[in-house]
Every structure is written in C-alpha cells, then in structure tokens.
N, CA, C and O atoms as a Tripos MOL2 file, in Angstrom:
@<TRIPOS>MOLECULE
protein
  244   243    61     0     0
PROTEIN
NO_CHARGES

@<TRIPOS>ATOM
      1 N         -72.3660   -3.1520    4.6200 N.3       1 MET1
      2 CA        -70.8870   -2.8710    4.5900 C.3       1 MET1
      3 C         -70.7920   -1.4200    3.4920 C.2       1 MET1
      4 O         -71.1930   -1.5970    2.3420 O.2       1 MET1
      5 N         -70.4250   -0.4500    3.7590 N.am      2 ASP2
      6 CA        -70.5190    0.5200    2.9220 C.3       2 ASP2
      7 C         -69.4090    0.4970    1.6930 C.2       2 ASP2
      8 O         -68.5810   -0.4140    1.7090 O.2       2 ASP2
      9 N         -69.3770    1.3550    0.7630 N.am      3 ARG3
     10 CA        -68.5500    1.6430   -0.6270 C.3       3 ARG3
     11 C         -67.4470    1.5490   -0.0580 C.2       3 ARG3
     12 O         -66.8560    0.4760   -0.1790 O.2       3 ARG3
     13 N         -66.8380    2.6080    0.7170 N.am      4 ILE4
     14 CA        -65.4900    2.4910    1.1280 C.3       4 ILE4
     15 C         -65.0300    1.3050    1.9150 C.2       4 ILE4
     16 O         -64.0440    0.7040    1.4880 O.2       4 ILE4
     17 N         -65.4460    1.0110    2.6910 N.am      5 GLU5
     18 CA        -65.1250   -0.3620    3.3820 C.3       5 GLU5
     19 C         -65.0420   -1.5560    2.3890 C.2       5 GLU5
     20 O         -64.2000   -2.4290    2.6040 O.2       5 GLU5
     21 N         -65.8950   -1.6450    1.2830 N.am      6 LYS6
     22 CA        -65.9710   -2.9370    0.3800 C.3       6 LYS6
     23 C         -64.8070   -2.3500   -0.6380 C.2       6 LYS6
     24 O         -64.3020   -3.2560   -1.3010 O.2       6 LYS6
     25 N         -64.3790   -1.3060   -0.8550 N.am      7 LEU7
     26 CA        -63.2730   -0.9860   -1.8620 C.3       7 LEU7
     27 C         -61.8520   -1.3430   -1.0410 C.2       7 LEU7
     28 O         -60.9290   -1.9050   -1.6310 O.2       7 LEU7
     29 N         -61.7970   -1.1200   -0.2060 N.am      8 VAL8
     30 CA        -60.6530   -1.3610    0.8990 C.3       8 VAL8
     31 C         -60.4870   -2.6210    1.2010 C.2       8 VAL8
     32 O         -59.4590   -3.0660    1.7110 O.2       8 VAL8
     33 N         -61.3400   -3.1860    0.9520 N.am      9 GLY9
     34 CA        -61.3450   -4.8980    1.4330 C.3       9 GLY9
     35 C         -60.9740   -5.3470    0.2370 C.2       9 GLY9
     36 O         -60.2040   -6.3080    0.2460 O.2       9 GLY9
     37 N         -61.3730   -4.8350   -0.9870 N.am     10 ASN10
     38 CA        -61.0710   -5.4200   -2.6530 C.3      10 ASN10
     39 C         -59.1020   -5.0750   -2.5190 C.2      10 ASN10
     40 O         -58.3440   -5.6490   -3.3010 O.2      10 ASN10
     41 N         -58.7330   -4.4110   -1.7880 N.am     11 LEU11
     42 CA        -57.2430   -3.7390   -1.8360 C.3      11 LEU11
     43 C         -56.6160   -5.2820   -1.6160 C.2      11 LEU11
     44 O         -55.8600   -5.9550   -2.3150 O.2      11 LEU11
     45 N         -57.2800   -5.5390   -0.3090 N.am     12 ALA12
     46 CA        -56.3230   -7.0010    0.5060 C.3      12 ALA12
     47 C         -56.9720   -7.8010   -0.6100 C.2      12 ALA12
     48 O         -58.0690   -7.2460   -0.5690 O.2      12 ALA12
     49 N         -57.0550   -8.4270   -1.2820 N.am     13 LYS13
     50 CA        -57.5670   -9.6670   -1.8780 C.3      13 LYS13
     51 C         -55.9130   -9.9110   -3.1390 C.2      13 LYS13
     52 O         -55.5450   -8.8710   -3.6850 O.2      13 LYS13
     53 N         -55.6140  -10.3920   -3.2610 N.am     14 PRO14
     54 CA        -54.4620  -11.3060   -3.9410 C.3      14 PRO14
     55 C         -54.6470  -10.4990   -5.3330 C.2      14 PRO14
     56 O         -55.8480  -10.2840   -5.5020 O.2      14 PRO14
     57 N         -53.8440   -9.9740   -6.4020 N.am     15 PRO15
     58 CA        -53.8200   -9.7360   -7.5590 C.3      15 PRO15
     59 C         -54.4840  -10.6580   -8.3110 C.2      15 PRO15
     60 O         -54.2580  -11.8250   -7.9890 O.2      15 PRO15
     61 N         -55.4440  -10.4320   -9.4690 N.am     16 ARG16
     62 CA        -55.7770  -11.6210  -10.5500 C.3      16 ARG16
     63 C         -54.5250  -11.5850  -11.5660 C.2      16 ARG16
     64 O         -54.0000  -10.5500  -11.9780 O.2      16 ARG16
     65 N         -54.1640  -12.8250  -11.8780 N.am     17 LEU17
     66 CA        -53.1590  -12.6530  -13.4220 C.3      17 LEU17
     67 C         -53.8070  -12.6170  -14.5000 C.2      17 LEU17
     68 O         -54.8340  -13.2700  -14.6860 O.2      17 LEU17
     69 N         -53.1340  -11.6310  -15.5730 N.am     18 SER18
     70 CA        -54.1870  -12.0120  -16.8670 C.3      18 SER18
     71 C         -52.9770  -12.2360  -18.0580 C.2      18 SER18
     72 O         -52.0400  -11.5250  -18.4210 O.2      18 SER18
     73 N         -53.5040  -13.6790  -18.5110 N.am     19 VAL19
     74 CA        -53.1490  -14.4750  -19.6810 C.3      19 VAL19
     75 C         -52.6390  -13.5340  -20.8370 C.2      19 VAL19
     76 O         -51.6160  -13.5990  -21.5190 O.2      19 VAL19
     77 N         -53.8340  -12.5120  -20.8350 N.am     20 GLU20
     78 CA        -54.1140  -11.8340  -22.1630 C.3      20 GLU20
     79 C         -52.7050  -10.5710  -21.7180 C.2      20 GLU20
     80 O         -51.8930  -10.3840  -22.6240 O.2      20 GLU20
     81 N         -52.5430  -10.0000  -20.7510 N.am     21 ARG21
     82 CA        -51.6270   -8.9860  -20.4050 C.3      21 ARG21
     83 C         -50.0970   -9.4430  -20.7890 C.2      21 ARG21
     84 O         -49.2320   -8.7210  -21.2860 O.2      21 ARG21
     85 N         -49.9630  -11.1420  -20.3490 N.am     22 ALA22
     86 CA        -48.5320  -11.9660  -20.4050 C.3      22 ALA22
     87 C         -48.6470  -11.8100  -21.8270 C.2      22 ALA22
     88 O         -47.7470  -11.0480  -22.1790 O.2      22 ALA22
     89 N         -49.4460  -12.2380  -22.9610 N.am     23 LYS23
     90 CA        -49.3000  -12.5400  -24.3680 C.3      23 LYS23
     91 C         -49.0040  -11.0770  -24.7890 C.2      23 LYS23
     92 O         -47.9420  -11.0070  -25.4080 O.2      23 LYS23
     93 N         -49.6350   -9.8940  -24.6300 N.am     24 LEU24
     94 CA        -49.5240   -8.4610  -25.3670 C.3      24 LEU24
     95 C         -47.7790   -8.3120  -24.5200 C.2      24 LEU24
     96 O         -47.0540   -8.0220  -25.4710 O.2      24 LEU24
     97 N         -47.1980   -8.3570  -23.6960 N.am     25 TYR25
     98 CA        -45.8380   -8.4170  -23.2630 C.3      25 TYR25
     99 C         -45.1600   -9.1760  -24.1760 C.2      25 TYR25
    100 O         -44.5970   -8.6760  -25.1500 O.2      25 TYR25
    101 N         -45.1700  -10.0920  -23.9870 N.am     26 THR26
    102 CA        -44.3830  -11.3080  -25.0410 C.3      26 THR26
    103 C         -44.3850  -11.1810  -26.2840 C.2      26 THR26
    104 O         -43.3270  -11.3680  -26.8840 O.2      26 THR26
    105 N         -45.5490  -10.8380  -26.9850 N.am     27 ASP27
    106 CA        -45.5900  -10.1260  -28.7040 C.3      27 ASP27
    107 C         -44.7860   -9.0300  -28.7200 C.2      27 ASP27
    108 O         -44.0110   -8.9340  -29.6720 O.2      27 ASP27
    109 N         -44.7910   -8.0260  -27.7340 N.am     28 SER28
    110 CA        -44.2690   -7.0350  -27.7030 C.3      28 SER28
    111 C         -42.5000   -7.2680  -27.6810 C.2      28 SER28
    112 O         -41.9340   -6.8120  -28.6750 O.2      28 SER28
    113 N         -41.8000   -7.7930  -26.8570 N.am     29 MET29
    114 CA        -40.7790   -7.9660  -26.6480 C.3      29 MET29
    115 C         -40.2210   -8.4850  -27.5760 C.2      29 MET29
    116 O         -39.0880   -8.1400  -27.9120 O.2      29 MET29
    117 N         -41.1900   -9.8250  -28.4420 N.am     30 ARG30
    118 CA        -40.4900  -10.4210  -29.4470 C.3      30 ARG30
    119 C         -40.1220   -9.3000  -30.6960 C.2      30 ARG30
    120 O         -39.0700   -9.3120  -31.3360 O.2      30 ARG30
    121 N         -41.2530   -8.3280  -30.8810 N.am     31 ASN31
    122 CA        -41.2680   -7.3590  -31.8590 C.3      31 ASN31
    123 C         -40.3850   -6.5500  -31.9250 C.2      31 ASN31
    124 O         -40.1630   -5.9290  -32.9640 O.2      31 ASN31
    125 N         -39.4900   -6.3430  -30.4960 N.am     32 THR32
    126 CA        -38.9450   -5.1390  -30.8310 C.3      32 THR32
    127 C         -37.4020   -5.8620  -30.4810 C.2      32 THR32
    128 O         -36.6300   -5.0540  -29.9640 O.2      32 THR32
    129 N         -36.8790   -7.1390  -30.6630 N.am     33 GLU33
    130 CA        -35.5880   -7.6520  -30.1160 C.3      33 GLU33
    131 C         -34.5970   -6.8370  -31.1740 C.2      33 GLU33
    132 O         -34.7540   -6.6960  -32.3870 O.2      33 GLU33
    133 N         -33.3690   -6.2760  -30.1990 N.am     34 GLY34
    134 CA        -32.4040   -5.7220  -30.9350 C.3      34 GLY34
    135 C         -32.4490   -4.0210  -30.5200 C.2      34 GLY34
    136 O         -31.6380   -3.1960  -30.9400 O.2      34 GLY34
    137 N         -33.4010   -3.7800  -29.7560 N.am     35 GLU35
    138 CA        -33.4570   -2.5450  -29.5240 C.3      35 GLU35
    139 C         -32.9910   -2.0170  -27.9720 C.2      35 GLU35
    140 O         -32.8450   -2.9730  -27.2090 O.2      35 GLU35
    141 N         -32.8020   -1.0630  -27.5250 N.am     36 PRO36
    142 CA        -32.3900   -0.8380  -25.9800 C.3      36 PRO36
    143 C         -33.7650   -1.6810  -25.1230 C.2      36 PRO36
    144 O         -34.9010   -1.7420  -25.5930 O.2      36 PRO36
    145 N         -33.3770   -2.2340  -23.8960 N.am     37 MET37
    146 CA        -34.3460   -2.7660  -23.4430 C.3      37 MET37
    147 C         -35.3050   -1.2650  -22.3050 C.2      37 MET37
    148 O         -36.2310   -1.5490  -21.5460 O.2      37 MET37
    149 N         -35.0310   -0.5180  -22.3990 N.am     38 ILE38
    150 CA        -35.8820    0.5810  -21.9290 C.3      38 ILE38
    151 C         -36.7370    0.6020  -22.3470 C.2      38 ILE38
    152 O         -37.8650    0.5930  -21.8550 O.2      38 ILE38
    153 N         -36.2130    0.6510  -23.9130 N.am     39 LEU39
    154 CA        -37.3520    1.2260  -25.3900 C.3      39 LEU39
    155 C         -38.3830   -0.2390  -25.5140 C.2      39 LEU39
    156 O         -39.5350   -0.0400  -25.9000 O.2      39 LEU39
    157 N         -38.0840   -1.2690  -25.2830 N.am     40 ARG40
    158 CA        -38.1490   -2.7120  -25.1980 C.3      40 ARG40
    159 C         -39.5170   -2.5460  -24.2590 C.2      40 ARG40
    160 O         -40.6350   -2.8890  -24.6440 O.2      40 ARG40
    161 N         -39.2890   -2.0840  -23.2350 N.am     41 GLN41
    162 CA        -40.0960   -2.1010  -21.7400 C.3      41 GLN41
    163 C         -41.2340   -1.3440  -22.1290 C.2      41 GLN41
    164 O         -42.4070   -1.6920  -21.9870 O.2      41 GLN41
    165 N         -40.7270   -0.0630  -22.7330 N.am     42 ALA42
    166 CA        -42.0880    0.9800  -22.6180 C.3      42 ALA42
    167 C         -42.4980    0.9740  -23.9760 C.2      42 ALA42
    168 O         -43.2120    1.9270  -24.2900 O.2      42 ALA42
    169 N         -42.2050    0.0630  -24.9570 N.am     43 LYS43
    170 CA        -43.2870   -0.2370  -26.1280 C.3      43 LYS43
    171 C         -44.1850   -1.7060  -25.5150 C.2      43 LYS43
    172 O         -45.2780   -2.0760  -25.9430 O.2      43 LYS43
    173 N         -43.5120   -2.2650  -24.6020 N.am     44 ALA44
    174 CA        -44.3080   -3.0520  -24.1320 C.3      44 ALA44
    175 C         -45.6100   -2.7490  -23.3610 C.2      44 ALA44
    176 O         -46.6160   -3.4530  -23.4460 O.2      44 ALA44
    177 N         -45.5010   -1.5920  -22.5670 N.am     45 LEU45
    178 CA        -46.4040   -1.3500  -21.5690 C.3      45 LEU45
    179 C         -46.9810   -0.5020  -22.4580 C.2      45 LEU45
    180 O         -48.1750   -0.4180  -22.1690 O.2      45 LEU45
    181 N         -46.7060    0.1810  -23.4220 N.am     46 LYS46
    182 CA        -47.6450    0.7040  -24.2030 C.3      46 LYS46
    183 C         -48.5370   -0.0810  -25.2460 C.2      46 LYS46
    184 O         -49.5640    0.4340  -25.6880 O.2      46 LYS46
    185 N         -48.2950   -0.8070  -25.4650 N.am     47 ASN47
    186 CA        -49.0760   -2.4860  -26.0210 C.3      47 ASN47
    187 C         -50.0090   -2.6660  -25.2660 C.2      47 ASN47
    188 O         -51.1830   -2.4870  -25.5890 O.2      47 ASN47
    189 N         -49.5560   -3.1100  -23.9710 N.am     48 ILE48
    190 CA        -50.4870   -3.3010  -23.1990 C.3      48 ILE48
    191 C         -51.7930   -2.3880  -22.7890 C.2      48 ILE48
    192 O         -52.9740   -2.6830  -22.6060 O.2      48 ILE48
    193 N         -51.0590   -1.1380  -22.7250 N.am     49 LEU49
    194 CA        -52.0340   -0.3710  -22.1480 C.3      49 LEU49
    195 C         -53.0090   -0.0360  -23.2830 C.2      49 LEU49
    196 O         -54.1680    0.2740  -23.0100 O.2      49 LEU49
    197 N         -52.5480   -0.0920  -24.6190 N.am     50 GLU50
    198 CA        -53.3750    0.1440  -25.4530 C.3      50 GLU50
    199 C         -54.4610   -0.7780  -25.9690 C.2      50 GLU50
    200 O         -55.4870   -0.4970  -26.5880 O.2      50 GLU50
    201 N         -53.9880   -1.9410  -25.5660 N.am     51 ASN51
    202 CA        -54.9960   -3.0890  -26.2100 C.3      51 ASN51
    203 C         -55.8160   -4.1470  -24.9980 C.2      51 ASN51
    204 O         -56.6940   -4.9750  -25.2430 O.2      51 ASN51
    205 N         -55.2450   -3.8280  -23.7250 N.am     52 ILE52
    206 CA        -56.4440   -4.6010  -22.5490 C.3      52 ILE52
    207 C         -57.2380   -3.8700  -22.4410 C.2      52 ILE52
    208 O         -57.1610   -2.6610  -22.6590 O.2      52 ILE52
    209 N         -58.3210   -4.5980  -22.0150 N.am     53 PRO53
    210 CA        -59.8310   -4.1450  -21.7150 C.3      53 PRO53
    211 C         -59.6820   -3.6520  -20.6040 C.2      53 PRO53
    212 O         -58.8970   -4.1710  -19.8110 O.2      53 PRO53
    213 N         -60.4690   -2.4250  -20.2510 N.am     54 ILE54
    214 CA        -60.4600   -1.7510  -18.9510 C.3      54 ILE54
    215 C         -61.8090   -2.4830  -18.0840 C.2      54 ILE54
    216 O         -62.9280   -2.7820  -18.5030 O.2      54 ILE54
    217 N         -61.1640   -2.6380  -16.6260 N.am     55 GLN55
    218 CA        -62.1910   -3.8120  -15.7280 C.3      55 GLN55
    219 C         -62.6560   -2.6900  -15.0130 C.2      55 GLN55
    220 O         -61.7640   -2.0990  -14.4040 O.2      55 GLN55
    221 N         -63.7360   -2.2440  -14.9130 N.am     56 ILE56
    222 CA        -64.3790   -1.3790  -13.7370 C.3      56 ILE56
    223 C         -65.2000   -2.3260  -13.0830 C.2      56 ILE56
    224 O         -66.1000   -2.7740  -13.7930 O.2      56 ILE56
    225 N         -65.1260   -2.8550  -11.6520 N.am     57 LEU57
    226 CA        -66.0720   -3.6840  -10.9480 C.3      57 LEU57
    227 C         -67.3840   -2.8980  -10.1190 C.2      57 LEU57
    228 O         -67.5150   -1.6750  -10.0720 O.2      57 LEU57
    229 N         -68.0480   -3.6130   -9.6660 N.am     58 ASP58
    230 CA        -69.1680   -2.8160   -8.9420 C.3      58 ASP58
    231 C         -68.9920   -2.0140   -8.0240 C.2      58 ASP58
    232 O         -68.2100   -2.5470   -7.2350 O.2      58 ASP58
    233 N         -69.3830   -0.6690   -7.5520 N.am     59 GLY59
    234 CA        -69.0410    0.0590   -6.6700 C.3      59 GLY59
    235 C         -67.7630    1.1250   -6.9760 C.2      59 GLY59
    236 O         -67.3770    2.0060   -6.2070 O.2      59 GLY59
    237 N         -67.2170    0.8070   -8.3000 N.am     60 GLU60
    238 CA        -65.8030    1.5200   -8.2040 C.3      60 GLU60
    239 C         -65.8730    3.0060   -8.7700 C.2      60 GLU60
    240 O         -64.8980    3.7550   -8.8110 O.2      60 GLU60
    241 N         -67.4320    3.4050   -9.2940 N.am     61 LEU61
    242 CA        -67.6930    4.4450   -9.9840 C.3      61 LEU61
    243 C         -68.4100    5.2470   -8.8090 C.2      61 LEU61
    244 O         -68.8570    6.3750   -9.0160 O.2      61 LEU61
@<TRIPOS>BOND
     1     1     2 1
     2     2     3 1
     3     3     4 2
     4     3     5 am
     5     5     6 1
     6     6     7 1
     7     7     8 2
     8     7     9 am
     9     9    10 1
    10    10    11 1
    11    11    12 2
    12    11    13 am
    13    13    14 1
    14    14    15 1
    15    15    16 2
    16    15    17 am
    17    17    18 1
    18    18    19 1
    19    19    20 2
    20    19    21 am
    21    21    22 1
    22    22    23 1
    23    23    24 2
    24    23    25 am
    25    25    26 1
    26    26    27 1
    27    27    28 2
    28    27    29 am
    29    29    30 1
    30    30    31 1
    31    31    32 2
    32    31    33 am
    33    33    34 1
    34    34    35 1
    35    35    36 2
    36    35    37 am
    37    37    38 1
    38    38    39 1
    39    39    40 2
    40    39    41 am
    41    41    42 1
    42    42    43 1
    43    43    44 2
    44    43    45 am
    45    45    46 1
    46    46    47 1
    47    47    48 2
    48    47    49 am
    49    49    50 1
    50    50    51 1
    51    51    52 2
    52    51    53 am
    53    53    54 1
    54    54    55 1
    55    55    56 2
    56    55    57 am
    57    57    58 1
    58    58    59 1
    59    59    60 2
    60    59    61 am
    61    61    62 1
    62    62    63 1
    63    63    64 2
    64    63    65 am
    65    65    66 1
    66    66    67 1
    67    67    68 2
    68    67    69 am
    69    69    70 1
    70    70    71 1
    71    71    72 2
    72    71    73 am
    73    73    74 1
    74    74    75 1
    75    75    76 2
    76    75    77 am
    77    77    78 1
    78    78    79 1
    79    79    80 2
    80    79    81 am
    81    81    82 1
    82    82    83 1
    83    83    84 2
    84    83    85 am
    85    85    86 1
    86    86    87 1
    87    87    88 2
    88    87    89 am
    89    89    90 1
    90    90    91 1
    91    91    92 2
    92    91    93 am
    93    93    94 1
    94    94    95 1
    95    95    96 2
    96    95    97 am
    97    97    98 1
    98    98    99 1
    99    99   100 2
   100    99   101 am
   101   101   102 1
   102   102   103 1
   103   103   104 2
   104   103   105 am
   105   105   106 1
   106   106   107 1
   107   107   108 2
   108   107   109 am
   109   109   110 1
   110   110   111 1
   111   111   112 2
   112   111   113 am
   113   113   114 1
   114   114   115 1
   115   115   116 2
   116   115   117 am
   117   117   118 1
   118   118   119 1
   119   119   120 2
   120   119   121 am
   121   121   122 1
   122   122   123 1
   123   123   124 2
   124   123   125 am
   125   125   126 1
   126   126   127 1
   127   127   128 2
   128   127   129 am
   129   129   130 1
   130   130   131 1
   131   131   132 2
   132   131   133 am
   133   133   134 1
   134   134   135 1
   135   135   136 2
   136   135   137 am
   137   137   138 1
   138   138   139 1
   139   139   140 2
   140   139   141 am
   141   141   142 1
   142   142   143 1
   143   143   144 2
   144   143   145 am
   145   145   146 1
   146   146   147 1
   147   147   148 2
   148   147   149 am
   149   149   150 1
   150   150   151 1
   151   151   152 2
   152   151   153 am
   153   153   154 1
   154   154   155 1
   155   155   156 2
   156   155   157 am
   157   157   158 1
   158   158   159 1
   159   159   160 2
   160   159   161 am
   161   161   162 1
   162   162   163 1
   163   163   164 2
   164   163   165 am
   165   165   166 1
   166   166   167 1
   167   167   168 2
   168   167   169 am
   169   169   170 1
   170   170   171 1
   171   171   172 2
   172   171   173 am
   173   173   174 1
   174   174   175 1
   175   175   176 2
   176   175   177 am
   177   177   178 1
   178   178   179 1
   179   179   180 2
   180   179   181 am
   181   181   182 1
   182   182   183 1
   183   183   184 2
   184   183   185 am
   185   185   186 1
   186   186   187 1
   187   187   188 2
   188   187   189 am
   189   189   190 1
   190   190   191 1
   191   191   192 2
   192   191   193 am
   193   193   194 1
   194   194   195 1
   195   195   196 2
   196   195   197 am
   197   197   198 1
   198   198   199 1
   199   199   200 2
   200   199   201 am
   201   201   202 1
   202   202   203 1
   203   203   204 2
   204   203   205 am
   205   205   206 1
   206   206   207 1
   207   207   208 2
   208   207   209 am
   209   209   210 1
   210   210   211 1
   211   211   212 2
   212   211   213 am
   213   213   214 1
   214   214   215 1
   215   215   216 2
   216   215   217 am
   217   217   218 1
   218   218   219 1
   219   219   220 2
   220   219   221 am
   221   221   222 1
   222   222   223 1
   223   223   224 2
   224   223   225 am
   225   225   226 1
   226   226   227 1
   227   227   228 2
   228   227   229 am
   229   229   230 1
   230   230   231 1
   231   231   232 2
   232   231   233 am
   233   233   234 1
   234   234   235 1
   235   235   236 2
   236   235   237 am
   237   237   238 1
   238   238   239 1
   239   239   240 2
   240   239   241 am
   241   241   242 1
   242   242   243 1
   243   243   244 2
@<TRIPOS>SUBSTRUCTURE
     1 MET1         2 RESIDUE 1 A MET
     2 ASP2         6 RESIDUE 1 A ASP
     3 ARG3        10 RESIDUE 1 A ARG
     4 ILE4        14 RESIDUE 1 A ILE
     5 GLU5        18 RESIDUE 1 A GLU
     6 LYS6        22 RESIDUE 1 A LYS
     7 LEU7        26 RESIDUE 1 A LEU
     8 VAL8        30 RESIDUE 1 A VAL
     9 GLY9        34 RESIDUE 1 A GLY
    10 ASN10       38 RESIDUE 1 A ASN
    11 LEU11       42 RESIDUE 1 A LEU
    12 ALA12       46 RESIDUE 1 A ALA
    13 LYS13       50 RESIDUE 1 A LYS
    14 PRO14       54 RESIDUE 1 A PRO
    15 PRO15       58 RESIDUE 1 A PRO
    16 ARG16       62 RESIDUE 1 A ARG
    17 LEU17       66 RESIDUE 1 A LEU
    18 SER18       70 RESIDUE 1 A SER
    19 VAL19       74 RESIDUE 1 A VAL
    20 GLU20       78 RESIDUE 1 A GLU
    21 ARG21       82 RESIDUE 1 A ARG
    22 ALA22       86 RESIDUE 1 A ALA
    23 LYS23       90 RESIDUE 1 A LYS
    24 LEU24       94 RESIDUE 1 A LEU
    25 TYR25       98 RESIDUE 1 A TYR
    26 THR26      102 RESIDUE 1 A THR
    27 ASP27      106 RESIDUE 1 A ASP
    28 SER28      110 RESIDUE 1 A SER
    29 MET29      114 RESIDUE 1 A MET
    30 ARG30      118 RESIDUE 1 A ARG
    31 ASN31      122 RESIDUE 1 A ASN
    32 THR32      126 RESIDUE 1 A THR
    33 GLU33      130 RESIDUE 1 A GLU
    34 GLY34      134 RESIDUE 1 A GLY
    35 GLU35      138 RESIDUE 1 A GLU
    36 PRO36      142 RESIDUE 1 A PRO
    37 MET37      146 RESIDUE 1 A MET
    38 ILE38      150 RESIDUE 1 A ILE
    39 LEU39      154 RESIDUE 1 A LEU
    40 ARG40      158 RESIDUE 1 A ARG
    41 GLN41      162 RESIDUE 1 A GLN
    42 ALA42      166 RESIDUE 1 A ALA
    43 LYS43      170 RESIDUE 1 A LYS
    44 ALA44      174 RESIDUE 1 A ALA
    45 LEU45      178 RESIDUE 1 A LEU
    46 LYS46      182 RESIDUE 1 A LYS
    47 ASN47      186 RESIDUE 1 A ASN
    48 ILE48      190 RESIDUE 1 A ILE
    49 LEU49      194 RESIDUE 1 A LEU
    50 GLU50      198 RESIDUE 1 A GLU
    51 ASN51      202 RESIDUE 1 A ASN
    52 ILE52      206 RESIDUE 1 A ILE
    53 PRO53      210 RESIDUE 1 A PRO
    54 ILE54      214 RESIDUE 1 A ILE
    55 GLN55      218 RESIDUE 1 A GLN
    56 ILE56      222 RESIDUE 1 A ILE
    57 LEU57      226 RESIDUE 1 A LEU
    58 ASP58      230 RESIDUE 1 A ASP
    59 GLY59      234 RESIDUE 1 A GLY
    60 GLU60      238 RESIDUE 1 A GLU
    61 LEU61      242 RESIDUE 1 A LEU
C-alpha cells in the first residue's frame, strides 16, 4: 500500500476521543463564566490549541 492510500484509509477510521482535550475545554469554560459565549468558546479553543500535544503519525510527513 502506498503512502497516499494509507492516508486516505486513515481518514475513513473513526476519530479518537481525547480526554485531555475535554479537560482543557471544561477548565477554560469554568474560568470564563460570565463572559459572552462566543468569547468563551474562542478562549476554550485557544487553550486547547496551546496546550494539547501535536500528534504526527507515521507516513504523515
């Protein structure tokens, strides 16, 4: 199987759930109570993107 076929095959697999992502989102939402929801969601995303490790699997580079 070549690299492209393997990458396409990975797209068909169900996504993995991340407990760490959920915890970062929840922590941020707790810390921003009282702010407008759109800002809370943006800050939660920022918190996730700044703190979750990047995962690069074999053959992705």
